[in-house]
Amino acid sequence: MTNNYERIVILTGAGLSAESGLSTFRDKDGIWSKYRIEDVATPEAFARNPEMVLDFYNTRRSGAHDVRPNAAHEALARLEAEHPGSVMTVTQNIDPLHERAGTMNLIHMHGEILKALCAHCGARTAVEENLTVDLACSRCGNSGGMRPDVVWFGEMPYQMERIYAALGKCDLFLSIGTSGNVYPAAGFVAEAGAAGAHTVELNLEPSEGISMFDEAIHGKATEVVPAYVDKLLKR
Ligand code: OAD
């Protein structure tokens, strides 16, 4: 293990937050075993049945209030703080656990459950309570357009230009707790690899994209991530 890396990009997914008590999507008993994506996570679903979609995300939001970062989130925040080079964390997770652990250089590419997006004026505002179909936007005053600030299937994830710029310059790419099913995130390993980065998967089990990684470490995030970060920081 070398610690000569200058620019690290980290991609995280639901497996990172599993040991904080948040459900993953595609594991047995995961969220997509109880709901259909096309019923709750597309713009068409929101147009067809906004109550059902808001309800689904209201449940996710209430689950995010008291949840605490685990040892893996904390290790990644420590890596950012102590690594002499740059560290960018890109998360597919809509929960607030990276920031609660202290990570600063963070992109929520699939949005944030603790924010609302007004479909009328585009304002993004912090939201603690349930969203309802008749809620008025605090900026433009229009009602009927308040939705969770999350990226749905068929929508463009956030800050892709910044992410691809970082991938094109990184020398270490870590993919943590993601099954590698959802693009564009699932394609980041190929981008980083093409830029010459060393690519490492840390996941409970081999992901869909396992063959694209130079190295894989399989185990629970709270065990493998702190150990890997300690090695990187040469503790
Ligand atoms: P998935 O549920 O698809 O995958 C979670 C991965 O985490 C699986 O490969 C598990 O094996 C692994 N895992 C589970 N528990 C773990 C643990 N304790 N430690 C380490 N790994 C563990 O979740 P994502 O890959 O994040 O998007 O899903 C990607 C996107 O699909 C989500 O952002 C969401 C979803 O649909 C949208 O809704 C747009």
PDB file of C-alpha atoms and ligand atoms in Angstrom:
ATOM      1  CA  MET A   1       0.000   0.000   0.000  1.00  0.00           C
ATOM      2  CA  THR A   2       1.351   3.394  -0.956  1.00  0.00           C
ATOM      3  CA  ASN A   3       0.209   6.702   0.399  1.00  0.00           C
ATOM      4  CA  ASN A   4       1.615   8.636  -2.530  1.00  0.00           C
ATOM      5  CA  TYR A   5      -1.808   9.258  -3.994  1.00  0.00           C
ATOM      6  CA  GLU A   6      -2.491  12.905  -4.675  1.00  0.00           C
ATOM      7  CA  ARG A   7      -6.098  12.959  -5.750  1.00  0.00           C
ATOM      8  CA  ILE A   8      -8.605  10.518  -4.340  1.00  0.00           C
ATOM      9  CA  VAL A   9     -12.216  10.186  -5.503  1.00  0.00           C
ATOM     10  CA  ILE A  10     -14.591   8.112  -3.377  1.00  0.00           C
ATOM     11  CA  LEU A  11     -17.987   6.874  -4.595  1.00  0.00           C
ATOM     12  CA  THR A  12     -20.362   5.657  -1.904  1.00  0.00           C
ATOM     13  CA  GLY A  13     -23.719   3.877  -1.916  1.00  0.00           C
ATOM     14  CA  ALA A  14     -26.399   2.516   0.377  1.00  0.00           C
ATOM     15  CA  GLY A  15     -24.156  -0.230   1.814  1.00  0.00           C
ATOM     16  CA  LEU A  16     -22.144   2.458   3.604  1.00  0.00           C
ATOM     17  CA  SER A  17     -25.199   3.503   5.624  1.00  0.00           C
ATOM     18  CA  ALA A  18     -26.597  -0.008   6.185  1.00  0.00           C
ATOM     19  CA  GLU A  19     -24.904  -0.382   9.562  1.00  0.00           C
ATOM     20  CA  SER A  20     -26.386   2.964  10.624  1.00  0.00           C
ATOM     21  CA  GLY A  21     -29.777   1.286  10.229  1.00  0.00           C
ATOM     22  CA  LEU A  22     -30.810   2.570   6.802  1.00  0.00           C
ATOM     23  CA  SER A  23     -32.094   0.055   4.254  1.00  0.00           C
ATOM     24  CA  THR A  24     -30.225  -0.643   1.057  1.00  0.00           C
ATOM     25  CA  PHE A  25     -32.135  -0.931  -2.226  1.00  0.00           C
ATOM     26  CA  ARG A  26     -31.302  -4.262  -3.819  1.00  0.00           C
ATOM     27  CA  ASP A  27     -30.418  -6.532  -0.906  1.00  0.00           C
ATOM     28  CA  LYS A  28     -32.992  -9.088   0.266  1.00  0.00           C
ATOM     29  CA  ASP A  29     -35.617  -6.998   2.163  1.00  0.00           C
ATOM     30  CA  GLY A  30     -34.181  -3.890   0.468  1.00  0.00           C
ATOM     31  CA  ILE A  31     -36.348  -0.912  -0.500  1.00  0.00           C
ATOM     32  CA  TRP A  32     -36.886  -2.163  -4.075  1.00  0.00           C
ATOM     33  CA  SER A  33     -38.285  -5.436  -2.745  1.00  0.00           C
ATOM     34  CA  LYS A  34     -41.152  -3.464  -1.170  1.00  0.00           C
ATOM     35  CA  TYR A  35     -41.762  -0.734  -3.764  1.00  0.00           C
ATOM     36  CA  ARG A  36     -41.593  -0.580  -7.532  1.00  0.00           C
ATOM     37  CA  ILE A  37     -39.187   2.038  -8.901  1.00  0.00           C
ATOM     38  CA  GLU A  38     -41.756   3.117 -11.494  1.00  0.00           C
ATOM     39  CA  ASP A  39     -44.328   3.798  -8.732  1.00  0.00           C
ATOM     40  CA  VAL A  40     -42.192   6.043  -6.512  1.00  0.00           C
ATOM     41  CA  ALA A  41     -38.930   7.145  -8.115  1.00  0.00           C
ATOM     42  CA  THR A  42     -39.676   8.651 -11.527  1.00  0.00           C
ATOM     43  CA  PRO A  43     -41.037  12.043 -12.684  1.00  0.00           C
ATOM     44  CA  GLU A  44     -43.957  10.147 -14.270  1.00  0.00           C
ATOM     45  CA  ALA A  45     -44.859   8.583 -10.920  1.00  0.00           C
ATOM     46  CA  PHE A  46     -44.906  12.038  -9.302  1.00  0.00           C
ATOM     47  CA  ALA A  47     -47.152  13.388 -12.066  1.00  0.00           C
ATOM     48  CA  ARG A  48     -49.495  10.392 -11.781  1.00  0.00           C
ATOM     49  CA  ASN A  49     -49.673   9.953  -8.022  1.00  0.00           C
ATOM     50  CA  PRO A  50     -47.859  12.697  -6.088  1.00  0.00           C
ATOM     51  CA  GLU A  51     -49.308  11.579  -2.746  1.00  0.00           C
ATOM     52  CA  MET A  52     -47.759   8.123  -3.085  1.00  0.00           C
ATOM     53  CA  VAL A  53     -44.367   9.525  -4.088  1.00  0.00           C
ATOM     54  CA  LEU A  54     -44.341  12.130  -1.294  1.00  0.00           C
ATOM     55  CA  ASP A  55     -45.366   9.448   1.175  1.00  0.00           C
ATOM     56  CA  PHE A  56     -42.464   7.226   0.127  1.00  0.00           C
ATOM     57  CA  TYR A  57     -39.935  10.039   0.622  1.00  0.00           C
ATOM     58  CA  ASN A  58     -41.633  11.311   3.811  1.00  0.00           C
ATOM     59  CA  THR A  59     -40.880   7.881   5.276  1.00  0.00           C
ATOM     60  CA  ARG A  60     -37.239   8.136   4.123  1.00  0.00           C
ATOM     61  CA  ARG A  61     -37.000  11.662   5.627  1.00  0.00           C
ATOM     62  CA  SER A  62     -38.408  10.683   9.017  1.00  0.00           C
ATOM     63  CA  GLY A  63     -35.872   7.834   9.090  1.00  0.00           C
ATOM     64  CA  ALA A  64     -33.020  10.283   8.464  1.00  0.00           C
ATOM     65  CA  HIS A  65     -33.636  12.584  11.432  1.00  0.00           C
ATOM     66  CA  ASP A  66     -31.969  10.660  14.239  1.00  0.00           C
ATOM     67  CA  VAL A  67     -29.648   8.453  12.256  1.00  0.00           C
ATOM     68  CA  ARG A  68     -25.953   8.571  13.123  1.00  0.00           C
ATOM     69  CA  PRO A  69     -22.848   8.072  11.008  1.00  0.00           C
ATOM     70  CA  ASN A  70     -21.019   4.797  11.560  1.00  0.00           C
ATOM     71  CA  ALA A  71     -17.316   3.984  11.757  1.00  0.00           C
ATOM     72  CA  ALA A  72     -17.040   3.883   7.951  1.00  0.00           C
ATOM     73  CA  HIS A  73     -18.413   7.418   7.460  1.00  0.00           C
ATOM     74  CA  GLU A  74     -16.113   8.599  10.241  1.00  0.00           C
ATOM     75  CA  ALA A  75     -13.071   6.948   8.671  1.00  0.00           C
ATOM     76  CA  LEU A  76     -13.792   8.653   5.323  1.00  0.00           C
ATOM     77  CA  ALA A  77     -14.090  12.043   7.055  1.00  0.00           C
ATOM     78  CA  ARG A  78     -10.756  11.348   8.758  1.00  0.00           C
ATOM     79  CA  LEU A  79      -9.196  10.479   5.400  1.00  0.00           C
ATOM     80  CA  GLU A  80     -10.353  13.808   3.980  1.00  0.00           C
ATOM     81  CA  ALA A  81      -9.030  15.715   6.994  1.00  0.00           C
ATOM     82  CA  GLU A  82      -5.640  13.989   7.242  1.00  0.00           C
ATOM     83  CA  HIS A  83      -4.714  13.048   3.671  1.00  0.00           C
ATOM     84  CA  PRO A  84      -2.126  15.511   2.351  1.00  0.00           C
ATOM     85  CA  GLY A  85      -3.673  15.505  -1.162  1.00  0.00           C
ATOM     86  CA  SER A  86      -7.243  16.133  -2.259  1.00  0.00           C
ATOM     87  CA  VAL A  87     -10.213  13.914  -1.440  1.00  0.00           C
ATOM     88  CA  MET A  88     -13.600  14.250  -3.127  1.00  0.00           C
ATOM     89  CA  THR A  89     -16.509  12.157  -1.894  1.00  0.00           C
ATOM     90  CA  VAL A  90     -19.368  11.542  -4.303  1.00  0.00           C
ATOM     91  CA  THR A  91     -22.341   9.839  -2.720  1.00  0.00           C
ATOM     92  CA  GLN A  92     -25.407   8.266  -4.261  1.00  0.00           C
ATOM     93  CA  ASN A  93     -26.969   8.372  -0.802  1.00  0.00           C
ATOM     94  CA  ILE A  94     -29.617  10.952  -0.007  1.00  0.00           C
ATOM     95  CA  ASP A  95     -29.059  10.606   3.752  1.00  0.00           C
ATOM     96  CA  PRO A  96     -27.009  13.222   5.667  1.00  0.00           C
ATOM     97  CA  LEU A  97     -24.466  10.835   7.197  1.00  0.00           C
ATOM     98  CA  HIS A  98     -21.289  11.935   5.387  1.00  0.00           C
ATOM     99  CA  GLU A  99     -21.792  15.536   6.487  1.00  0.00           C
ATOM    100  CA  ARG A 100     -22.732  14.460  10.014  1.00  0.00           C
ATOM    101  CA  ALA A 101     -19.394  12.617  10.154  1.00  0.00           C
ATOM    102  CA  GLY A 102     -17.578  15.796   9.079  1.00  0.00           C
ATOM    103  CA  THR A 103     -16.901  15.243   5.360  1.00  0.00           C
ATOM    104  CA  MET A 104     -16.706  18.655   3.654  1.00  0.00           C
ATOM    105  CA  ASN A 105     -15.804  18.078  -0.008  1.00  0.00           C
ATOM    106  CA  LEU A 106     -18.993  16.183  -0.775  1.00  0.00           C
ATOM    107  CA  ILE A 107     -21.297  15.848  -3.760  1.00  0.00           C
ATOM    108  CA  HIS A 108     -24.781  14.378  -3.277  1.00  0.00           C
ATOM    109  CA  MET A 109     -25.189  13.244  -6.881  1.00  0.00           C
ATOM    110  CA  HIS A 110     -28.695  11.822  -6.229  1.00  0.00           C
ATOM    111  CA  GLY A 111     -29.826  14.771  -4.079  1.00  0.00           C
ATOM    112  CA  GLU A 112     -30.661  15.113  -0.401  1.00  0.00           C
ATOM    113  CA  ILE A 113     -33.709  13.898   1.502  1.00  0.00           C
ATOM    114  CA  LEU A 114     -33.523  16.819   3.947  1.00  0.00           C
ATOM    115  CA  LYS A 115     -34.112  19.303   1.137  1.00  0.00           C
ATOM    116  CA  ALA A 116     -37.168  20.146  -0.953  1.00  0.00           C
ATOM    117  CA  LEU A 117     -37.130  21.313  -4.551  1.00  0.00           C
ATOM    118  CA  CYS A 118     -39.838  23.608  -5.889  1.00  0.00           C
ATOM    119  CA  ALA A 119     -40.807  22.470  -9.379  1.00  0.00           C
ATOM    120  CA  HIS A 120     -42.143  25.994 -10.096  1.00  0.00           C
ATOM    121  CA  CYS A 121     -39.136  28.191  -9.238  1.00  0.00           C
ATOM    122  CA  GLY A 122     -36.304  25.684  -8.697  1.00  0.00           C
ATOM    123  CA  ALA A 123     -35.644  26.818  -5.107  1.00  0.00           C
ATOM    124  CA  ARG A 124     -33.959  24.273  -2.877  1.00  0.00           C
ATOM    125  CA  THR A 125     -34.851  24.616   0.783  1.00  0.00           C
ATOM    126  CA  ALA A 126     -34.127  22.660   3.934  1.00  0.00           C
ATOM    127  CA  VAL A 127     -37.103  20.574   4.999  1.00  0.00           C
ATOM    128  CA  GLU A 128     -37.667  18.679   8.237  1.00  0.00           C
ATOM    129  CA  GLU A 129     -41.373  17.923   8.015  1.00  0.00           C
ATOM    130  CA  ASN A 130     -43.490  15.876   5.645  1.00  0.00           C
ATOM    131  CA  LEU A 131     -44.104  17.322   2.190  1.00  0.00           C
ATOM    132  CA  THR A 132     -47.731  17.494   1.071  1.00  0.00           C
ATOM    133  CA  VAL A 133     -49.258  18.203  -2.334  1.00  0.00           C
ATOM    134  CA  ASP A 134     -50.771  21.504  -1.169  1.00  0.00           C
ATOM    135  CA  LEU A 135     -47.629  22.849   0.523  1.00  0.00           C
ATOM    136  CA  ALA A 136     -46.639  26.323  -0.741  1.00  0.00           C
ATOM    137  CA  CYS A 137     -43.045  27.166  -1.694  1.00  0.00           C
ATOM    138  CA  SER A 138     -41.513  29.602   0.801  1.00  0.00           C
ATOM    139  CA  ARG A 139     -39.741  31.414  -2.077  1.00  0.00           C
ATOM    140  CA  CYS A 140     -42.316  31.769  -4.883  1.00  0.00           C
ATOM    141  CA  GLY A 141     -45.512  31.069  -2.930  1.00  0.00           C
ATOM    142  CA  ASN A 142     -46.862  28.580  -5.477  1.00  0.00           C
ATOM    143  CA  SER A 143     -48.264  25.327  -4.188  1.00  0.00           C
ATOM    144  CA  GLY A 144     -48.454  21.927  -5.851  1.00  0.00           C
ATOM    145  CA  GLY A 145     -44.804  21.781  -6.899  1.00  0.00           C
ATOM    146  CA  MET A 146     -42.940  20.875  -3.727  1.00  0.00           C
ATOM    147  CA  ARG A 147     -41.021  17.647  -4.245  1.00  0.00           C
ATOM    148  CA  PRO A 148     -38.069  16.038  -2.476  1.00  0.00           C
ATOM    149  CA  ASP A 149     -34.728  17.277  -3.790  1.00  0.00           C
ATOM    150  CA  VAL A 150     -33.797  13.824  -4.987  1.00  0.00           C
ATOM    151  CA  VAL A 151     -32.834  12.669  -8.461  1.00  0.00           C
ATOM    152  CA  TRP A 152     -35.328  10.263  -9.968  1.00  0.00           C
ATOM    153  CA  PHE A 153     -34.777   7.634 -12.651  1.00  0.00           C
ATOM    154  CA  GLY A 154     -34.840   9.487 -15.963  1.00  0.00           C
ATOM    155  CA  GLU A 155     -33.333  12.668 -14.446  1.00  0.00           C
ATOM    156  CA  MET A 156     -29.740  13.867 -14.642  1.00  0.00           C
ATOM    157  CA  PRO A 157     -27.711  13.416 -11.436  1.00  0.00           C
ATOM    158  CA  TYR A 158     -26.222  16.559  -9.915  1.00  0.00           C
ATOM    159  CA  GLN A 159     -22.803  18.065 -10.609  1.00  0.00           C
ATOM    160  CA  MET A 160     -21.736  15.585 -13.267  1.00  0.00           C
ATOM    161  CA  GLU A 161     -19.228  17.996 -14.821  1.00  0.00           C
ATOM    162  CA  ARG A 162     -17.386  18.417 -11.529  1.00  0.00           C
ATOM    163  CA  ILE A 163     -17.460  14.674 -10.924  1.00  0.00           C
ATOM    164  CA  TYR A 164     -16.060  13.750 -14.363  1.00  0.00           C
ATOM    165  CA  ALA A 165     -13.374  16.427 -14.034  1.00  0.00           C
ATOM    166  CA  ALA A 166     -12.271  14.905 -10.722  1.00  0.00           C
ATOM    167  CA  LEU A 167     -12.411  11.332 -12.102  1.00  0.00           C
ATOM    168  CA  GLY A 168     -10.263  12.352 -15.053  1.00  0.00           C
ATOM    169  CA  LYS A 169      -7.518  13.565 -12.702  1.00  0.00           C
ATOM    170  CA  CYS A 170      -7.675  11.105  -9.816  1.00  0.00           C
ATOM    171  CA  ASP A 171      -4.984   8.555  -9.023  1.00  0.00           C
ATOM    172  CA  LEU A 172      -7.027   6.508  -6.520  1.00  0.00           C
ATOM    173  CA  PHE A 173     -10.712   5.657  -6.925  1.00  0.00           C
ATOM    174  CA  LEU A 174     -12.645   3.907  -4.155  1.00  0.00           C
ATOM    175  CA  SER A 175     -16.148   2.501  -4.635  1.00  0.00           C
ATOM    176  CA  ILE A 176     -17.801   1.690  -1.319  1.00  0.00           C
ATOM    177  CA  GLY A 177     -21.119   0.008  -0.517  1.00  0.00           C
ATOM    178  CA  THR A 178     -22.678   0.154  -3.957  1.00  0.00           C
ATOM    179  CA  SER A 179     -23.989  -2.694  -6.100  1.00  0.00           C
ATOM    180  CA  GLY A 180     -22.911  -1.065  -9.368  1.00  0.00           C
ATOM    181  CA  ASN A 181     -26.358  -1.320 -10.928  1.00  0.00           C
ATOM    182  CA  VAL A 182     -27.142   2.338 -11.535  1.00  0.00           C
ATOM    183  CA  TYR A 183     -25.505   4.515 -14.169  1.00  0.00           C
ATOM    184  CA  PRO A 184     -23.824   6.954 -14.448  1.00  0.00           C
ATOM    185  CA  ALA A 185     -22.262   6.102 -11.038  1.00  0.00           C
ATOM    186  CA  ALA A 186     -21.584   2.515 -12.105  1.00  0.00           C
ATOM    187  CA  GLY A 187     -19.422   3.852 -14.937  1.00  0.00           C
ATOM    188  CA  PHE A 188     -17.126   5.937 -12.720  1.00  0.00           C
ATOM    189  CA  VAL A 189     -14.671   3.067 -12.207  1.00  0.00           C
ATOM    190  CA  ALA A 190     -14.067   2.895 -15.967  1.00  0.00           C
ATOM    191  CA  GLU A 191     -13.516   6.675 -16.144  1.00  0.00           C
ATOM    192  CA  ALA A 192     -11.049   6.600 -13.262  1.00  0.00           C
ATOM    193  CA  GLY A 193      -9.296   3.535 -14.655  1.00  0.00           C
ATOM    194  CA  ALA A 194      -8.927   5.216 -18.061  1.00  0.00           C
ATOM    195  CA  ALA A 195      -7.305   8.169 -16.279  1.00  0.00           C
ATOM    196  CA  GLY A 196      -4.716   5.783 -14.827  1.00  0.00           C
ATOM    197  CA  ALA A 197      -6.115   5.608 -11.295  1.00  0.00           C
ATOM    198  CA  HIS A 198      -5.778   2.570  -9.064  1.00  0.00           C
ATOM    199  CA  THR A 199      -9.366   1.386  -8.520  1.00  0.00           C
ATOM    200  CA  VAL A 200     -10.593  -0.388  -5.402  1.00  0.00           C
ATOM    201  CA  GLU A 201     -13.981  -1.797  -4.459  1.00  0.00           C
ATOM    202  CA  LEU A 202     -14.921  -2.103  -0.780  1.00  0.00           C
ATOM    203  CA  ASN A 203     -18.268  -3.872  -0.512  1.00  0.00           C
ATOM    204  CA  LEU A 204     -20.001  -6.660   1.344  1.00  0.00           C
ATOM    205  CA  GLU A 205     -19.943  -8.805  -1.788  1.00  0.00           C
ATOM    206  CA  PRO A 206     -18.648  -8.542  -5.352  1.00  0.00           C
ATOM    207  CA  SER A 207     -20.583  -5.847  -7.221  1.00  0.00           C
ATOM    208  CA  GLU A 208     -21.876  -5.975 -10.794  1.00  0.00           C
ATOM    209  CA  GLY A 209     -18.760  -4.170 -11.978  1.00  0.00           C
ATOM    210  CA  ILE A 210     -16.195  -6.219 -10.045  1.00  0.00           C
ATOM    211  CA  SER A 211     -14.151  -7.101 -13.131  1.00  0.00           C
ATOM    212  CA  MET A 212     -13.396  -3.409 -13.734  1.00  0.00           C
ATOM    213  CA  PHE A 213     -11.571  -2.934 -10.410  1.00  0.00           C
ATOM    214  CA  ASP A 214      -7.850  -3.452  -9.814  1.00  0.00           C
ATOM    215  CA  GLU A 215      -8.458  -4.539  -6.226  1.00  0.00           C
ATOM    216  CA  ALA A 216     -11.438  -5.657  -4.146  1.00  0.00           C
ATOM    217  CA  ILE A 217     -11.897  -5.933  -0.398  1.00  0.00           C
ATOM    218  CA  HIS A 218     -15.100  -7.627   0.716  1.00  0.00           C
ATOM    219  CA  GLY A 219     -16.630  -7.254   4.166  1.00  0.00           C
ATOM    220  CA  LYS A 220     -18.784  -4.980   6.276  1.00  0.00           C
ATOM    221  CA  ALA A 221     -18.160  -1.291   5.701  1.00  0.00           C
ATOM    222  CA  THR A 222     -17.574  -0.572   9.396  1.00  0.00           C
ATOM    223  CA  GLU A 223     -14.749  -3.102   9.359  1.00  0.00           C
ATOM    224  CA  VAL A 224     -13.080  -2.821   5.966  1.00  0.00           C
ATOM    225  CA  VAL A 225     -13.284   0.954   5.489  1.00  0.00           C
ATOM    226  CA  PRO A 226     -11.574   2.054   8.751  1.00  0.00           C
ATOM    227  CA  ALA A 227      -8.864  -0.575   8.199  1.00  0.00           C
ATOM    228  CA  TYR A 228      -8.265   0.587   4.623  1.00  0.00           C
ATOM    229  CA  VAL A 229      -8.174   4.260   5.654  1.00  0.00           C
ATOM    230  CA  ASP A 230      -5.719   3.468   8.448  1.00  0.00           C
ATOM    231  CA  LYS A 231      -3.422   1.774   5.931  1.00  0.00           C
ATOM    232  CA  LEU A 232      -3.706   4.712   3.528  1.00  0.00           C
ATOM    233  CA  LEU A 233      -2.831   7.144   6.290  1.00  0.00           C
ATOM    234  CA  LYS A 234      -0.058   4.748   7.381  1.00  0.00           C
ATOM    235  CA  ARG A 235      -1.263   4.532  10.933  1.00  0.00           C
TER     236      ARG A 235
HETATM  237  P1  OAD B   1     -27.830  -1.102  -3.594  1.00  0.00           P
HETATM  238  O1  OAD B   1     -28.883  -1.482  -2.605  1.00  0.00           O
HETATM  239  O2  OAD B   1     -28.069  -1.390  -5.024  1.00  0.00           O
HETATM  240  O3  OAD B   1     -26.460  -1.804  -3.213  1.00  0.00           O
HETATM  241  C1  OAD B   1     -25.957  -1.776  -1.909  1.00  0.00           C
HETATM  242  C2  OAD B   1     -24.664  -2.589  -1.864  1.00  0.00           C
HETATM  243  O4  OAD B   1     -24.151  -2.480  -0.540  1.00  0.00           O
HETATM  244  C3  OAD B   1     -24.834  -4.071  -2.165  1.00  0.00           C
HETATM  245  O5  OAD B   1     -23.849  -4.486  -3.113  1.00  0.00           O
HETATM  246  C4  OAD B   1     -24.596  -4.755  -0.817  1.00  0.00           C
HETATM  247  O6  OAD B   1     -23.911  -5.991  -0.922  1.00  0.00           O
HETATM  248  C5  OAD B   1     -23.711  -3.747  -0.120  1.00  0.00           C
HETATM  249  N1  OAD B   1     -23.815  -3.774   1.352  1.00  0.00           N
HETATM  250  C6  OAD B   1     -24.895  -4.062   2.110  1.00  0.00           C
HETATM  251  N2  OAD B   1     -24.602  -3.957   3.423  1.00  0.00           N
HETATM  252  C7  OAD B   1     -23.297  -3.580   3.487  1.00  0.00           C
HETATM  253  C8  OAD B   1     -22.394  -3.326   4.556  1.00  0.00           C
HETATM  254  N3  OAD B   1     -22.769  -3.412   5.843  1.00  0.00           N
HETATM  255  N4  OAD B   1     -21.124  -2.973   4.267  1.00  0.00           N
HETATM  256  C9  OAD B   1     -20.714  -2.886   2.971  1.00  0.00           C
HETATM  257  N5  OAD B   1     -21.522  -3.116   1.922  1.00  0.00           N
HETATM  258  C10 OAD B   1     -22.790  -3.458   2.177  1.00  0.00           C
HETATM  259  O7  OAD B   1     -27.526   0.463  -3.336  1.00  0.00           O
HETATM  260  P2  OAD B   1     -26.760   1.498  -4.285  1.00  0.00           P
HETATM  261  O8  OAD B   1     -25.710   0.813  -5.091  1.00  0.00           O
HETATM  262  O9  OAD B   1     -26.359   2.633  -3.444  1.00  0.00           O
HETATM  263  O10 OAD B   1     -30.905   5.697  -6.694  1.00  0.00           O
HETATM  264  O11 OAD B   1     -27.925   1.952  -5.245  1.00  0.00           O
HETATM  265  C11 OAD B   1     -27.657   2.919  -6.221  1.00  0.00           C
HETATM  266  C12 OAD B   1     -28.889   3.739  -6.471  1.00  0.00           C
HETATM  267  O12 OAD B   1     -29.984   2.877  -6.765  1.00  0.00           O
HETATM  268  C13 OAD B   1     -29.395   4.540  -5.281  1.00  0.00           C
HETATM  269  O13 OAD B   1     -28.720   5.762  -5.115  1.00  0.00           O
HETATM  270  C14 OAD B   1     -30.838   4.750  -5.610  1.00  0.00           C
HETATM  271  C15 OAD B   1     -31.150   3.331  -6.032  1.00  0.00           C
HETATM  272  O14 OAD B   1     -32.240   3.178  -6.856  1.00  0.00           O
HETATM  273  C16 OAD B   1     -32.048   6.354  -6.945  1.00  0.00           C
HETATM  274  O15 OAD B   1     -33.060   6.200  -6.290  1.00  0.00           O
HETATM  275  C17 OAD B   1     -31.951   7.303  -8.103  1.00  0.00           C
END
